[in-house]
Amino acid sequence: MTDATLQAGHVQWQEAVIERIERQTEGVKSFLLRPQTWRSFRAGQHLDLRLTTPDGYQTQRSYSVASAPGFKGLYELVVERLDDGEVSPFFHDVAEVGDAIKIRGPIGGHFAWGPEDGGPLLLIGGGSGVAPLMSIVRHRAAVGRDVTVVLLHAARTWDDVIFREELIARDATEANFTLLLSLSRDTARRPQDFGRRIDASLLNMTLARLGTAPRLTFACGSNAFVEAVTGHLLDIGLDPRTIRTERFGG
Amino acid sequence: MATRGFTRKTSPADYADRIPPGQSRTEGFPVLSAGPTPRVSLGDWSFTLKIGPRPMMRWTWEEFTALPQTKMTRDIHCVTKWSKLNTPWRGVLIDDILAEAGLALPPDYTLAHSFDGYSTNVPTADLIGGKAMVATHYEGKPLTPEHGGPARLLVPHLYFWKSAKWINALQFLERDEAGFWELRGYHIYGDPWREQRYRGD
Ligand SMILES: Cc1cc2nc3c(=O)[nH]c(=O)nc-3n(C[C@H](O)[C@H](O)[C@H](O)COP(=O)(O)OP(=O)(O)OC[C@H]3O[C@@H](n4cnc5c(N)ncnc54)[C@H](O)[C@@H]3O)c2cc1C
């Protein structure tokens, strides 16, 4: 199964203008980009960005789209600042509203979900790895309310939970959507959350919330995070063919 | 046109001529996989050569690692934008696998298959003539599971998704057949120097 937009052939570079910048947490900001030509996509896909210095040096990075396909005209990206990085500190310290950035996409055909893929879904995100999962959560709310979703969101502390207010509000108001937080260096603020790292027993409790085995699991974050989480998922008997991963590097 | 205020962090590297367009040099060894790292024990491991649907020859781990060993140090380039220079590998050249199977003229196209169901296509010409191997060792040590161990294909001159991790078969075909990522919008050939990332590039 491939994406119609990918079958259309070459994905062109184009200019997008930063329309809004929002602080998410310490070290994480959202950037709302307005491309010349917005095109729809599958929740979970990413954009490629290309930056150029005055002397012609170019570099590219990928960022997942956190907005849903129904949010027309804009793409929301969530950029975590890596202090020794080349591109993410540029976004945090230099980029301003009105700046133009070269982008292409959205692209990527595997770490993606649409209502035709069904559910139930288990989404597991570490830090900024929640970005593509947020697109799935938002898209589900718009087009797949009968699909049961549990989002297990790992962060260091309560204040590091990206999209915290929106996710808690969705948890409270949307049927079939559950948010569970795993805070590695904080205590749980809500009774259902965990004040510890993800391990096999925590995942078993998360699966119990889902009721049945997930049809698909999406795990996203740093490689170390994804490797640890998927290892536990295999230990507790999940079918590896139902698990999709996106690894941000590191 | 320049991106306002963007400066490069790395010094214009001595190795600039070895970094393909759009890539950045890394000292680490990032991981790209579509799913979890599969658990493959050496007892369960096997490697099969096929022509079309027909298995030609099959090796156990002991038999396979008794084949002639070759070392190869190469630059590698991942489609997720990192390049890593001088990576040292050891394994069995595809040439030696073909010689062992007595297959002088394999069909023009190859699909590499993996334990996790992954596949990727490579023209046979890109696998022979000393260009590619089934690697079992990295930096002198057995290849770790997250980097494809027990064994992965190594086709260093193409984007690294072509170097299928957890390989268990090479299937020769008369016609080119897209593999896992190639069916999902990635380039059918994947030459980093021509920046063939996505279909149509
Ligand atoms: C498909 C895909 C989607 C992505 N989506 C997002 C996203 O939504 N949000 C986001 O913030 N990032 C995302 N990333 C990561 C992003 O592309 C960059 O790698 C990241 O922003 C670092 O770039 P940089 O130029 O700041 O650092 P670089 O200069 O490239 O790297 C600096 C150092 O940090 C290391 N490093 C790189 N990435 C990480 C990491 N994630 N954690 C720890 N160390 C790291 C490098 O190995 C290097 O040593 C995604 C990556 C991929 C492949």
PDB file of N, CA, C and O and ligand atoms in Angstrom, chain A residues 28-29 44-48 59-66 76-90 92 107 128-132 220-223 246-250, chain B residues 6 9-10 24-30 32 79-81 186, ligand 1:
ATOM      1  N   VAL A  28      11.946  22.690  23.620  1.00  0.00           N
ATOM      2  CA  VAL A  28      11.127  22.193  22.506  1.00  0.00           C
ATOM      3  C   VAL A  28      10.176  23.284  22.033  1.00  0.00           C
ATOM      4  O   VAL A  28       9.467  23.880  22.840  1.00  0.00           O
ATOM      5  N   LYS A  29      10.200  23.544  20.737  1.00  0.00           N
ATOM      6  CA  LYS A  29       9.289  24.536  20.156  1.00  0.00           C
ATOM      7  C   LYS A  29       8.553  23.946  18.971  1.00  0.00           C
ATOM      8  O   LYS A  29       9.095  23.114  18.247  1.00  0.00           O
ATOM      9  N   GLY A  44       1.679  10.778  10.389  1.00  0.00           N
ATOM     10  CA  GLY A  44       2.902  10.044  10.715  1.00  0.00           C
ATOM     11  C   GLY A  44       4.046  10.353   9.766  1.00  0.00           C
ATOM     12  O   GLY A  44       5.200  10.055  10.074  1.00  0.00           O
ATOM     13  N   GLN A  45       3.743  10.947   8.621  1.00  0.00           N
ATOM     14  CA  GLN A  45       4.798  11.253   7.652  1.00  0.00           C
ATOM     15  C   GLN A  45       5.646  12.442   8.102  1.00  0.00           C
ATOM     16  O   GLN A  45       5.310  13.144   9.047  1.00  0.00           O
ATOM     17  N   HIS A  46       6.770  12.651   7.402  1.00  0.00           N
ATOM     18  CA  HIS A  46       7.670  13.745   7.773  1.00  0.00           C
ATOM     19  C   HIS A  46       7.972  14.642   6.575  1.00  0.00           C
ATOM     20  O   HIS A  46       7.722  14.273   5.430  1.00  0.00           O
ATOM     21  N   LEU A  47       8.511  15.821   6.898  1.00  0.00           N
ATOM     22  CA  LEU A  47       9.031  16.730   5.873  1.00  0.00           C
ATOM     23  C   LEU A  47      10.545  16.622   5.855  1.00  0.00           C
ATOM     24  O   LEU A  47      11.168  16.389   6.885  1.00  0.00           O
ATOM     25  N   ASP A  48      11.145  16.847   4.702  1.00  0.00           N
ATOM     26  CA  ASP A  48      12.586  17.091   4.639  1.00  0.00           C
ATOM     27  C   ASP A  48      12.783  18.598   4.544  1.00  0.00           C
ATOM     28  O   ASP A  48      12.080  19.275   3.789  1.00  0.00           O
ATOM     29  N   THR A  59      22.499  21.623   4.008  1.00  0.00           N
ATOM     30  CA  THR A  59      22.300  20.423   4.817  1.00  0.00           C
ATOM     31  C   THR A  59      20.805  20.155   4.946  1.00  0.00           C
ATOM     32  O   THR A  59      19.989  21.069   4.809  1.00  0.00           O
ATOM     33  N   GLN A  60      20.461  18.894   5.153  1.00  0.00           N
ATOM     34  CA  GLN A  60      19.049  18.504   5.226  1.00  0.00           C
ATOM     35  C   GLN A  60      18.780  17.775   6.530  1.00  0.00           C
ATOM     36  O   GLN A  60      19.643  17.085   7.055  1.00  0.00           O
ATOM     37  N   ARG A  61      17.552  17.924   7.018  1.00  0.00           N
ATOM     38  CA  ARG A  61      17.085  17.159   8.176  1.00  0.00           C
ATOM     39  C   ARG A  61      15.618  16.802   7.938  1.00  0.00           C
ATOM     40  O   ARG A  61      14.916  17.494   7.203  1.00  0.00           O
ATOM     41  N   SER A  62      15.184  15.758   8.624  1.00  0.00           N
ATOM     42  CA  SER A  62      13.777  15.355   8.566  1.00  0.00           C
ATOM     43  C   SER A  62      13.066  15.779   9.852  1.00  0.00           C
ATOM     44  O   SER A  62      13.648  15.651  10.938  1.00  0.00           O
ATOM     45  N   TYR A  63      11.837  16.253   9.739  1.00  0.00           N
ATOM     46  CA  TYR A  63      10.993  16.521  10.916  1.00  0.00           C
ATOM     47  C   TYR A  63       9.584  16.001  10.647  1.00  0.00           C
ATOM     48  O   TYR A  63       9.008  16.244   9.587  1.00  0.00           O
ATOM     49  N   SER A  64       9.058  15.292  11.621  1.00  0.00           N
ATOM     50  CA  SER A  64       7.721  14.714  11.495  1.00  0.00           C
ATOM     51  C   SER A  64       6.673  15.813  11.533  1.00  0.00           C
ATOM     52  O   SER A  64       6.838  16.808  12.237  1.00  0.00           O
ATOM     53  N   VAL A  65       5.592  15.617  10.813  1.00  0.00           N
ATOM     54  CA  VAL A  65       4.483  16.561  10.859  1.00  0.00           C
ATOM     55  C   VAL A  65       3.607  16.182  12.048  1.00  0.00           C
ATOM     56  O   VAL A  65       3.177  15.038  12.173  1.00  0.00           O
ATOM     57  N   ALA A  66       3.371  17.134  12.944  1.00  0.00           N
ATOM     58  CA  ALA A  66       2.568  16.859  14.138  1.00  0.00           C
ATOM     59  C   ALA A  66       1.114  17.265  13.946  1.00  0.00           C
ATOM     60  O   ALA A  66       0.233  16.820  14.677  1.00  0.00           O
ATOM     61  N   GLU A  76       2.631  21.623  11.117  1.00  0.00           N
ATOM     62  CA  GLU A  76       3.271  21.894  12.408  1.00  0.00           C
ATOM     63  C   GLU A  76       4.435  20.932  12.625  1.00  0.00           C
ATOM     64  O   GLU A  76       4.275  19.716  12.513  1.00  0.00           O
ATOM     65  N   LEU A  77       5.602  21.487  12.935  1.00  0.00           N
ATOM     66  CA  LEU A  77       6.772  20.672  13.278  1.00  0.00           C
ATOM     67  C   LEU A  77       7.138  20.930  14.730  1.00  0.00           C
ATOM     68  O   LEU A  77       6.958  22.037  15.237  1.00  0.00           O
ATOM     69  N   VAL A  78       7.662  19.906  15.387  1.00  0.00           N
ATOM     70  CA  VAL A  78       8.087  20.024  16.777  1.00  0.00           C
ATOM     71  C   VAL A  78       9.591  19.784  16.792  1.00  0.00           C
ATOM     72  O   VAL A  78      10.044  18.699  16.470  1.00  0.00           O
ATOM     73  N   VAL A  79      10.337  20.817  17.143  1.00  0.00           N
ATOM     74  CA  VAL A  79      11.794  20.690  17.081  1.00  0.00           C
ATOM     75  C   VAL A  79      12.377  20.718  18.487  1.00  0.00           C
ATOM     76  O   VAL A  79      12.181  21.669  19.244  1.00  0.00           O
ATOM     77  N   GLU A  80      13.092  19.656  18.805  1.00  0.00           N
ATOM     78  CA  GLU A  80      13.786  19.572  20.087  1.00  0.00           C
ATOM     79  C   GLU A  80      15.201  20.102  19.898  1.00  0.00           C
ATOM     80  O   GLU A  80      15.892  19.749  18.948  1.00  0.00           O
ATOM     81  N   ARG A  81      15.644  20.946  20.836  1.00  0.00           N
ATOM     82  CA  ARG A  81      16.978  21.538  20.708  1.00  0.00           C
ATOM     83  C   ARG A  81      18.043  20.558  21.186  1.00  0.00           C
ATOM     84  O   ARG A  81      18.025  20.114  22.337  1.00  0.00           O
ATOM     85  N   LEU A  82      18.952  20.183  20.287  1.00  0.00           N
ATOM     86  CA  LEU A  82      20.137  19.418  20.688  1.00  0.00           C
ATOM     87  C   LEU A  82      21.280  20.411  20.751  1.00  0.00           C
ATOM     88  O   LEU A  82      21.651  20.986  19.739  1.00  0.00           O
ATOM     89  N   ASP A  83      21.847  20.593  21.945  1.00  0.00           N
ATOM     90  CA  ASP A  83      22.794  21.698  22.140  1.00  0.00           C
ATOM     91  C   ASP A  83      23.964  21.665  21.168  1.00  0.00           C
ATOM     92  O   ASP A  83      24.428  22.707  20.729  1.00  0.00           O
ATOM     93  N   ASP A  84      24.452  20.476  20.836  1.00  0.00           N
ATOM     94  CA  ASP A  84      25.611  20.412  19.943  1.00  0.00           C
ATOM     95  C   ASP A  84      25.196  20.214  18.486  1.00  0.00           C
ATOM     96  O   ASP A  84      26.018  19.877  17.647  1.00  0.00           O
ATOM     97  N   GLY A  85      23.922  20.426  18.193  1.00  0.00           N
ATOM     98  CA  GLY A  85      23.443  20.194  16.837  1.00  0.00           C
ATOM     99  C   GLY A  85      23.689  21.380  15.907  1.00  0.00           C
ATOM    100  O   GLY A  85      24.007  22.482  16.345  1.00  0.00           O
ATOM    101  N   GLU A  86      23.479  21.144  14.630  1.00  0.00           N
ATOM    102  CA  GLU A  86      23.666  22.196  13.635  1.00  0.00           C
ATOM    103  C   GLU A  86      22.337  22.866  13.285  1.00  0.00           C
ATOM    104  O   GLU A  86      22.261  24.084  13.158  1.00  0.00           O
ATOM    105  N   VAL A  87      21.293  22.074  13.137  1.00  0.00           N
ATOM    106  CA  VAL A  87      20.025  22.605  12.638  1.00  0.00           C
ATOM    107  C   VAL A  87      19.048  22.949  13.766  1.00  0.00           C
ATOM    108  O   VAL A  87      18.427  24.013  13.745  1.00  0.00           O
ATOM    109  N   SER A  88      18.909  22.070  14.754  1.00  0.00           N
ATOM    110  CA  SER A  88      17.888  22.348  15.773  1.00  0.00           C
ATOM    111  C   SER A  88      18.205  23.619  16.581  1.00  0.00           C
ATOM    112  O   SER A  88      17.276  24.390  16.864  1.00  0.00           O
ATOM    113  N   PRO A  89      19.456  23.920  16.921  1.00  0.00           N
ATOM    114  CA  PRO A  89      19.711  25.213  17.592  1.00  0.00           C
ATOM    115  C   PRO A  89      19.415  26.406  16.681  1.00  0.00           C
ATOM    116  O   PRO A  89      19.007  27.470  17.165  1.00  0.00           O
ATOM    117  N   PHE A  90      19.612  26.241  15.370  1.00  0.00           N
ATOM    118  CA  PHE A  90      19.245  27.314  14.446  1.00  0.00           C
ATOM    119  C   PHE A  90      17.751  27.617  14.586  1.00  0.00           C
ATOM    120  O   PHE A  90      17.344  28.776  14.686  1.00  0.00           O
ATOM    121  N   HIS A  92      15.840  27.091  17.102  1.00  0.00           N
ATOM    122  CA  HIS A  92      15.523  27.644  18.420  1.00  0.00           C
ATOM    123  C   HIS A  92      16.035  29.068  18.610  1.00  0.00           C
ATOM    124  O   HIS A  92      15.370  29.889  19.208  1.00  0.00           O
ATOM    125  N   ILE A 107       6.457  13.003   3.329  1.00  0.00           N
ATOM    126  CA  ILE A 107       6.927  11.795   2.679  1.00  0.00           C
ATOM    127  C   ILE A 107       7.082  10.700   3.729  1.00  0.00           C
ATOM    128  O   ILE A 107       7.095  10.976   4.929  1.00  0.00           O
ATOM    129  N   SER A 128      10.359  14.227  21.918  1.00  0.00           N
ATOM    130  CA  SER A 128       9.828  14.777  20.658  1.00  0.00           C
ATOM    131  C   SER A 128       9.324  13.677  19.732  1.00  0.00           C
ATOM    132  O   SER A 128       8.677  13.961  18.720  1.00  0.00           O
ATOM    133  N   GLY A 129       9.583  12.419  20.070  1.00  0.00           N
ATOM    134  CA  GLY A 129       9.024  11.298  19.308  1.00  0.00           C
ATOM    135  C   GLY A 129       7.507  11.277  19.318  1.00  0.00           C
ATOM    136  O   GLY A 129       6.877  10.521  18.575  1.00  0.00           O
ATOM    137  N   VAL A 130       6.902  12.128  20.134  1.00  0.00           N
ATOM    138  CA  VAL A 130       5.442  12.208  20.135  1.00  0.00           C
ATOM    139  C   VAL A 130       4.923  12.917  18.880  1.00  0.00           C
ATOM    140  O   VAL A 130       3.736  12.804  18.537  1.00  0.00           O
ATOM    141  N   ALA A 131       5.811  13.629  18.160  1.00  0.00           N
ATOM    142  CA  ALA A 131       5.339  14.466  17.047  1.00  0.00           C
ATOM    143  C   ALA A 131       4.492  13.709  16.009  1.00  0.00           C
ATOM    144  O   ALA A 131       3.342  14.095  15.754  1.00  0.00           O
ATOM    145  N   PRO A 132       4.990  12.628  15.403  1.00  0.00           N
ATOM    146  CA  PRO A 132       4.152  11.948  14.403  1.00  0.00           C
ATOM    147  C   PRO A 132       2.935  11.283  15.033  1.00  0.00           C
ATOM    148  O   PRO A 132       1.896  11.122  14.386  1.00  0.00           O
ATOM    149  N   CYS A 220       8.082   5.710  18.590  1.00  0.00           N
ATOM    150  CA  CYS A 220       8.916   6.748  17.999  1.00  0.00           C
ATOM    151  C   CYS A 220       9.697   7.493  19.074  1.00  0.00           C
ATOM    152  O   CYS A 220       9.180   7.785  20.149  1.00  0.00           O
ATOM    153  N   GLY A 221      10.951   7.805  18.747  1.00  0.00           N
ATOM    154  CA  GLY A 221      11.797   8.560  19.666  1.00  0.00           C
ATOM    155  C   GLY A 221      13.253   8.336  19.283  1.00  0.00           C
ATOM    156  O   GLY A 221      13.540   7.974  18.152  1.00  0.00           O
ATOM    157  N   SER A 222      14.143   8.553  20.234  1.00  0.00           N
ATOM    158  CA  SER A 222      15.558   8.286  19.956  1.00  0.00           C
ATOM    159  C   SER A 222      15.727   6.791  19.712  1.00  0.00           C
ATOM    160  O   SER A 222      14.885   5.978  20.115  1.00  0.00           O
ATOM    161  N   ASN A 223      16.830   6.419  19.087  1.00  0.00           N
ATOM    162  CA  ASN A 223      17.031   5.000  18.836  1.00  0.00           C
ATOM    163  C   ASN A 223      17.065   4.201  20.134  1.00  0.00           C
ATOM    164  O   ASN A 223      16.480   3.117  20.219  1.00  0.00           O
ATOM    165  N   GLU A 246       9.935   4.504  14.246  1.00  0.00           N
ATOM    166  CA  GLU A 246      10.621   5.648  13.649  1.00  0.00           C
ATOM    167  C   GLU A 246      11.678   6.068  14.644  1.00  0.00           C
ATOM    168  O   GLU A 246      11.382   6.277  15.818  1.00  0.00           O
ATOM    169  N   ARG A 247      12.934   6.168  14.171  1.00  0.00           N
ATOM    170  CA  ARG A 247      14.057   6.466  15.068  1.00  0.00           C
ATOM    171  C   ARG A 247      14.653   7.796  14.647  1.00  0.00           C
ATOM    172  O   ARG A 247      15.036   7.966  13.503  1.00  0.00           O
ATOM    173  N   PHE A 248      14.726   8.729  15.587  1.00  0.00           N
ATOM    174  CA  PHE A 248      15.147  10.096  15.266  1.00  0.00           C
ATOM    175  C   PHE A 248      16.654  10.269  15.244  1.00  0.00           C
ATOM    176  O   PHE A 248      17.134  11.346  14.947  1.00  0.00           O
ATOM    177  N   GLY A 249      17.416   9.279  15.621  1.00  0.00           N
ATOM    178  CA  GLY A 249      18.868   9.443  15.670  1.00  0.00           C
ATOM    179  C   GLY A 249      19.363   9.307  17.084  1.00  0.00           C
ATOM    180  O   GLY A 249      18.695   8.725  17.919  1.00  0.00           O
ATOM    181  N   GLY A 250      20.553   9.825  17.336  1.00  0.00           N
ATOM    182  CA  GLY A 250      21.095   9.808  18.690  1.00  0.00           C
ATOM    183  C   GLY A 250      21.620   8.446  19.104  1.00  0.00           C
ATOM    184  O   GLY A 250      21.425   7.469  18.472  1.00  0.00           O
TER     185      GLY A 250
ATOM    186  N   PHE B   6      21.463  31.140   8.879  1.00  0.00           N
ATOM    187  CA  PHE B   6      21.955  29.770   9.071  1.00  0.00           C
ATOM    188  C   PHE B   6      23.445  29.692   8.790  1.00  0.00           C
ATOM    189  O   PHE B   6      23.915  30.151   7.757  1.00  0.00           O
ATOM    190  N   LYS B   9      27.994  24.415  11.322  1.00  0.00           N
ATOM    191  CA  LYS B   9      28.627  24.236  12.618  1.00  0.00           C
ATOM    192  C   LYS B   9      29.942  23.513  12.468  1.00  0.00           C
ATOM    193  O   LYS B   9      30.918  23.827  13.116  1.00  0.00           O
ATOM    194  N   THR B  10      29.926  22.554  11.596  1.00  0.00           N
ATOM    195  CA  THR B  10      31.148  21.794  11.364  1.00  0.00           C
ATOM    196  C   THR B  10      32.056  22.620  10.473  1.00  0.00           C
ATOM    197  O   THR B  10      31.589  23.348   9.605  1.00  0.00           O
ATOM    198  N   SER B  24      25.246  14.648   6.130  1.00  0.00           N
ATOM    199  CA  SER B  24      26.143  15.197   7.142  1.00  0.00           C
ATOM    200  C   SER B  24      26.953  14.062   7.728  1.00  0.00           C
ATOM    201  O   SER B  24      26.447  12.960   7.920  1.00  0.00           O
ATOM    202  N   ARG B  25      28.198  14.378   8.049  1.00  0.00           N
ATOM    203  CA  ARG B  25      29.068  13.356   8.602  1.00  0.00           C
ATOM    204  C   ARG B  25      28.732  13.116  10.063  1.00  0.00           C
ATOM    205  O   ARG B  25      28.496  14.047  10.823  1.00  0.00           O
ATOM    206  N   THR B  26      28.689  11.853  10.467  1.00  0.00           N
ATOM    207  CA  THR B  26      28.475  11.535  11.876  1.00  0.00           C
ATOM    208  C   THR B  26      29.569  10.609  12.346  1.00  0.00           C
ATOM    209  O   THR B  26      30.110   9.817  11.579  1.00  0.00           O
ATOM    210  N   GLU B  27      29.902  10.730  13.637  1.00  0.00           N
ATOM    211  CA  GLU B  27      30.861   9.810  14.248  1.00  0.00           C
ATOM    212  C   GLU B  27      30.119   8.634  14.878  1.00  0.00           C
ATOM    213  O   GLU B  27      30.683   7.579  15.103  1.00  0.00           O
ATOM    214  N   GLY B  28      28.837   8.844  15.163  1.00  0.00           N
ATOM    215  CA  GLY B  28      28.043   7.776  15.770  1.00  0.00           C
ATOM    216  C   GLY B  28      27.642   6.758  14.707  1.00  0.00           C
ATOM    217  O   GLY B  28      28.142   6.778  13.594  1.00  0.00           O
ATOM    218  N   PHE B  29      26.737   5.880  15.095  1.00  0.00           N
ATOM    219  CA  PHE B  29      26.244   4.898  14.129  1.00  0.00           C
ATOM    220  C   PHE B  29      24.734   4.791  14.342  1.00  0.00           C
ATOM    221  O   PHE B  29      24.261   3.908  15.036  1.00  0.00           O
ATOM    222  N   PRO B  30      23.985   5.764  13.779  1.00  0.00           N
ATOM    223  CA  PRO B  30      22.529   5.745  13.972  1.00  0.00           C
ATOM    224  C   PRO B  30      21.896   4.483  13.387  1.00  0.00           C
ATOM    225  O   PRO B  30      22.541   3.743  12.646  1.00  0.00           O
ATOM    226  N   LEU B  32      18.397   2.786  11.460  1.00  0.00           N
ATOM    227  CA  LEU B  32      17.130   2.977  10.759  1.00  0.00           C
ATOM    228  C   LEU B  32      16.508   1.600  10.579  1.00  0.00           C
ATOM    229  O   LEU B  32      17.134   0.721  10.000  1.00  0.00           O
ATOM    230  N   VAL B  79      19.862   7.234   4.080  1.00  0.00           N
ATOM    231  CA  VAL B  79      18.910   8.179   3.482  1.00  0.00           C
ATOM    232  C   VAL B  79      18.374   9.167   4.521  1.00  0.00           C
ATOM    233  O   VAL B  79      17.896  10.240   4.170  1.00  0.00           O
ATOM    234  N   THR B  80      18.475   8.842   5.818  1.00  0.00           N
ATOM    235  CA  THR B  80      18.047   9.787   6.852  1.00  0.00           C
ATOM    236  C   THR B  80      19.079  10.891   7.073  1.00  0.00           C
ATOM    237  O   THR B  80      19.012  11.608   8.071  1.00  0.00           O
ATOM    238  N   LYS B  81      20.053  11.022   6.145  1.00  0.00           N
ATOM    239  CA  LYS B  81      20.947  12.193   6.024  1.00  0.00           C
ATOM    240  C   LYS B  81      22.308  12.068   6.698  1.00  0.00           C
ATOM    241  O   LYS B  81      23.091  13.000   6.650  1.00  0.00           O
ATOM    242  N   TYR B 186      10.397   5.106  -1.786  1.00  0.00           N
ATOM    243  CA  TYR B 186      11.837   5.366  -1.879  1.00  0.00           C
ATOM    244  C   TYR B 186      12.349   4.938  -3.257  1.00  0.00           C
ATOM    245  O   TYR B 186      11.694   4.200  -3.992  1.00  0.00           O
TER     246      TYR B 186
HETATM  247  C1  LIG C   1      12.088  10.501   9.877  1.00  0.00           C
HETATM  248  C2  LIG C   1      12.638  11.422  10.929  1.00  0.00           C
HETATM  249  C3  LIG C   1      11.782  12.279  11.615  1.00  0.00           C
HETATM  250  C4  LIG C   1      12.274  13.164  12.580  1.00  0.00           C
HETATM  251  N1  LIG C   1      11.398  13.949  13.256  1.00  0.00           N
HETATM  252  C5  LIG C   1      11.863  14.794  14.218  1.00  0.00           C
HETATM  253  C6  LIG C   1      10.946  15.630  14.969  1.00  0.00           C
HETATM  254  O1  LIG C   1       9.726  15.616  14.762  1.00  0.00           O
HETATM  255  N2  LIG C   1      11.463  16.446  15.929  1.00  0.00           N
HETATM  256  C7  LIG C   1      12.824  16.497  16.196  1.00  0.00           C
HETATM  257  O2  LIG C   1      13.224  17.290  17.069  1.00  0.00           O
HETATM  258  N3  LIG C   1      13.691  15.721  15.506  1.00  0.00           N
HETATM  259  C8  LIG C   1      13.251  14.877  14.526  1.00  0.00           C
HETATM  260  N4  LIG C   1      14.143  14.093  13.829  1.00  0.00           N
HETATM  261  C9  LIG C   1      15.586  14.287  14.074  1.00  0.00           C
HETATM  262  C10 LIG C   1      16.083  15.454  13.218  1.00  0.00           C
HETATM  263  O3  LIG C   1      16.030  15.097  11.844  1.00  0.00           O
HETATM  264  C11 LIG C   1      17.538  15.842  13.514  1.00  0.00           C
HETATM  265  O4  LIG C   1      18.344  14.704  13.473  1.00  0.00           O
HETATM  266  C12 LIG C   1      17.694  16.516  14.862  1.00  0.00           C
HETATM  267  O5  LIG C   1      16.926  17.696  14.935  1.00  0.00           O
HETATM  268  C13 LIG C   1      19.174  16.836  15.123  1.00  0.00           C
HETATM  269  O6  LIG C   1      19.651  17.712  14.126  1.00  0.00           O
HETATM  270  P1  LIG C   1      20.785  18.780  14.461  1.00  0.00           P
HETATM  271  O7  LIG C   1      21.255  19.348  13.171  1.00  0.00           O
HETATM  272  O8  LIG C   1      20.327  19.718  15.524  1.00  0.00           O
HETATM  273  O9  LIG C   1      21.941  17.901  15.106  1.00  0.00           O
HETATM  274  P2  LIG C   1      23.195  17.289  14.333  1.00  0.00           P
HETATM  275  O10 LIG C   1      24.173  18.383  14.095  1.00  0.00           O
HETATM  276  O11 LIG C   1      22.727  16.481  13.193  1.00  0.00           O
HETATM  277  O12 LIG C   1      23.704  16.273  15.434  1.00  0.00           O
HETATM  278  C14 LIG C   1      24.344  16.705  16.625  1.00  0.00           C
HETATM  279  C15 LIG C   1      24.623  15.497  17.481  1.00  0.00           C
HETATM  280  O13 LIG C   1      23.421  14.958  18.045  1.00  0.00           O
HETATM  281  C16 LIG C   1      23.267  13.581  17.719  1.00  0.00           C
HETATM  282  N5  LIG C   1      21.832  13.373  17.515  1.00  0.00           N
HETATM  283  C17 LIG C   1      21.118  13.507  16.381  1.00  0.00           C
HETATM  284  N6  LIG C   1      19.808  13.281  16.618  1.00  0.00           N
HETATM  285  C18 LIG C   1      19.699  13.027  17.947  1.00  0.00           C
HETATM  286  C19 LIG C   1      18.604  12.753  18.814  1.00  0.00           C
HETATM  287  N7  LIG C   1      17.337  12.682  18.364  1.00  0.00           N
HETATM  288  N8  LIG C   1      18.869  12.552  20.122  1.00  0.00           N
HETATM  289  C20 LIG C   1      20.128  12.618  20.608  1.00  0.00           C
HETATM  290  N9  LIG C   1      21.191  12.884  19.838  1.00  0.00           N
HETATM  291  C21 LIG C   1      20.990  13.081  18.535  1.00  0.00           C
HETATM  292  C22 LIG C   1      24.110  13.382  16.496  1.00  0.00           C
HETATM  293  O14 LIG C   1      24.539  12.037  16.361  1.00  0.00           O
HETATM  294  C23 LIG C   1      25.256  14.343  16.734  1.00  0.00           C
HETATM  295  O15 LIG C   1      26.227  13.786  17.549  1.00  0.00           O
HETATM  296  C24 LIG C   1      13.669  13.197  12.864  1.00  0.00           C
HETATM  297  C25 LIG C   1      14.531  12.341  12.178  1.00  0.00           C
HETATM  298  C26 LIG C   1      14.044  11.457  11.228  1.00  0.00           C
HETATM  299  C27 LIG C   1      14.998  10.542  10.507  1.00  0.00           C
END
